[in-house]
């Protein structure tokens, strides 16, 4: 039998570890800075929790046990010596497996790239290193980021921590599930047609697709060049703001980045939304939406109104063509990237994405260029809308996460195609490149629901502040996935 004193110590350490894995960066950072929590202690707790939950969630492609502890020891030494670098110093994070880390395997969760090792860090990785982040490993994704379920044929499905039979969303499903279950404190995902926001909504976390050109994509394997974004996936809005503060900025290695000053995202989070004008586009964003999701999102908008905001209806006519334009653009660009492998080794792709790449060979140059004309008009329509309102609010997803392996979802009892509906409210943000934030706004059938806030170009501070104001109303009621508490 374990001696009483040792048993008490064991319980105290176990309890402390459980508390740590459930905390957000904004809670952990002051404890680390004051030396009340050690980066080694935190990292070990996260690694242990990842080990304890992996057999159920399958979020990680690879866990860097030894490297993470060694890096945590270096961070601890720096902090003890008075060299604290800021909010993310000593914070353990897993990164999506299409973001290059020097000398580490980056598979894109594919068979074709299963042994690919980069000889350089992605720009975002370099910036995170400079900020003192500890990398715990690579997290799973839908193969080549071309899907929304994270049901991977090569490495198995990632499971939603709120219901293990449900999808976590994709393509950044490993990031979403890992943050939700506590096996990563925060993460970076990528978003081409919703791949940050979809899993953020499905897993009850915060996901930010910032303005196109705000964050470098250098060293991130592409899906569709003109639609791709890299962005934060975190427990709270302040965590997302702090992470964006680190990774934002012009990069000469990425010609799509824009040399615009980086805003003080954290400093502009006040929670004051008095006078904020929220736009609502009824015809598109509240059409064919699950009734419970619609109710939760409208209640979320009302909470912002109760805090001093006002609502104004807007019209964005070109939205009715957005799904077509996004599909033509993403299919064409993705198939161009994978054209050679599709010709020479088609059987090494999963069936679902091989079909999409084959479809992408069909649109003509005329189709692609017409889609870009729609895109140009859509940007114009959004710009006009933002002359009338400060931000837009809508559901992140019109449906709830469905069962793993099911190609259909439900809207008010009607079976609908999963892919078409799960990306319906996502594509406009990628086509326009405008910033979009998903914040949790409640539960339906035990699953999280997200509310999406969109802003004008480089208007991340506006949507982050509005998201923070809403977050303070505690829309999730402090609920956590059981595995976060009981693993």
PDB file of C-alpha atoms in Angstrom, residues 209-212 276-277 382-383 385-387 389-392 432-436 453-463:
ATOM      1  CA  UNK A 209      -8.718  33.262 -40.007  1.00  0.00           C
ATOM      2  CA  UNK A 210      -6.997  36.606 -40.242  1.00  0.00           C
ATOM      3  CA  UNK A 211      -6.808  38.875 -43.310  1.00  0.00           C
ATOM      4  CA  UNK A 212      -5.099  37.337 -46.339  1.00  0.00           C
ATOM      5  CA  UNK A 276     -20.552  48.834 -32.364  1.00  0.00           C
ATOM      6  CA  UNK A 277     -22.730  48.281 -35.442  1.00  0.00           C
ATOM      7  CA  UNK A 382     -18.425  43.284 -48.736  1.00  0.00           C
ATOM      8  CA  UNK A 383     -16.587  46.611 -48.869  1.00  0.00           C
ATOM      9  CA  UNK A 385     -21.410  46.473 -46.442  1.00  0.00           C
ATOM     10  CA  UNK A 386     -18.550  47.552 -44.181  1.00  0.00           C
ATOM     11  CA  UNK A 387     -19.285  51.175 -45.050  1.00  0.00           C
ATOM     12  CA  UNK A 389     -21.477  48.341 -40.320  1.00  0.00           C
ATOM     13  CA  UNK A 390     -18.381  47.604 -38.227  1.00  0.00           C
ATOM     14  CA  UNK A 391     -18.557  43.794 -38.265  1.00  0.00           C
ATOM     15  CA  UNK A 392     -20.823  41.028 -39.557  1.00  0.00           C
ATOM     16  CA  UNK A 432     -12.478  37.953 -50.034  1.00  0.00           C
ATOM     17  CA  UNK A 433      -9.522  37.364 -47.709  1.00  0.00           C
ATOM     18  CA  UNK A 434     -11.416  39.154 -44.924  1.00  0.00           C
ATOM     19  CA  UNK A 435     -10.781  38.261 -41.266  1.00  0.00           C
ATOM     20  CA  UNK A 436     -13.239  35.884 -39.613  1.00  0.00           C
ATOM     21  CA  UNK A 453     -17.716  37.385 -36.707  1.00  0.00           C
ATOM     22  CA  UNK A 454     -16.275  38.932 -39.878  1.00  0.00           C
ATOM     23  CA  UNK A 455     -14.534  42.282 -40.224  1.00  0.00           C
ATOM     24  CA  UNK A 456     -13.073  44.553 -42.883  1.00  0.00           C
ATOM     25  CA  UNK A 457      -9.557  43.954 -44.194  1.00  0.00           C
ATOM     26  CA  UNK A 458      -6.996  44.127 -41.377  1.00  0.00           C
ATOM     27  CA  UNK A 459      -9.861  44.629 -38.930  1.00  0.00           C
ATOM     28  CA  UNK A 460      -8.855  41.752 -36.657  1.00  0.00           C
ATOM     29  CA  UNK A 461      -8.878  43.993 -33.575  1.00  0.00           C
ATOM     30  CA  UNK A 462     -12.584  44.757 -34.082  1.00  0.00           C
ATOM     31  CA  UNK A 463     -13.741  41.162 -34.293  1.00  0.00           C
TER      32      UNK A 463
END
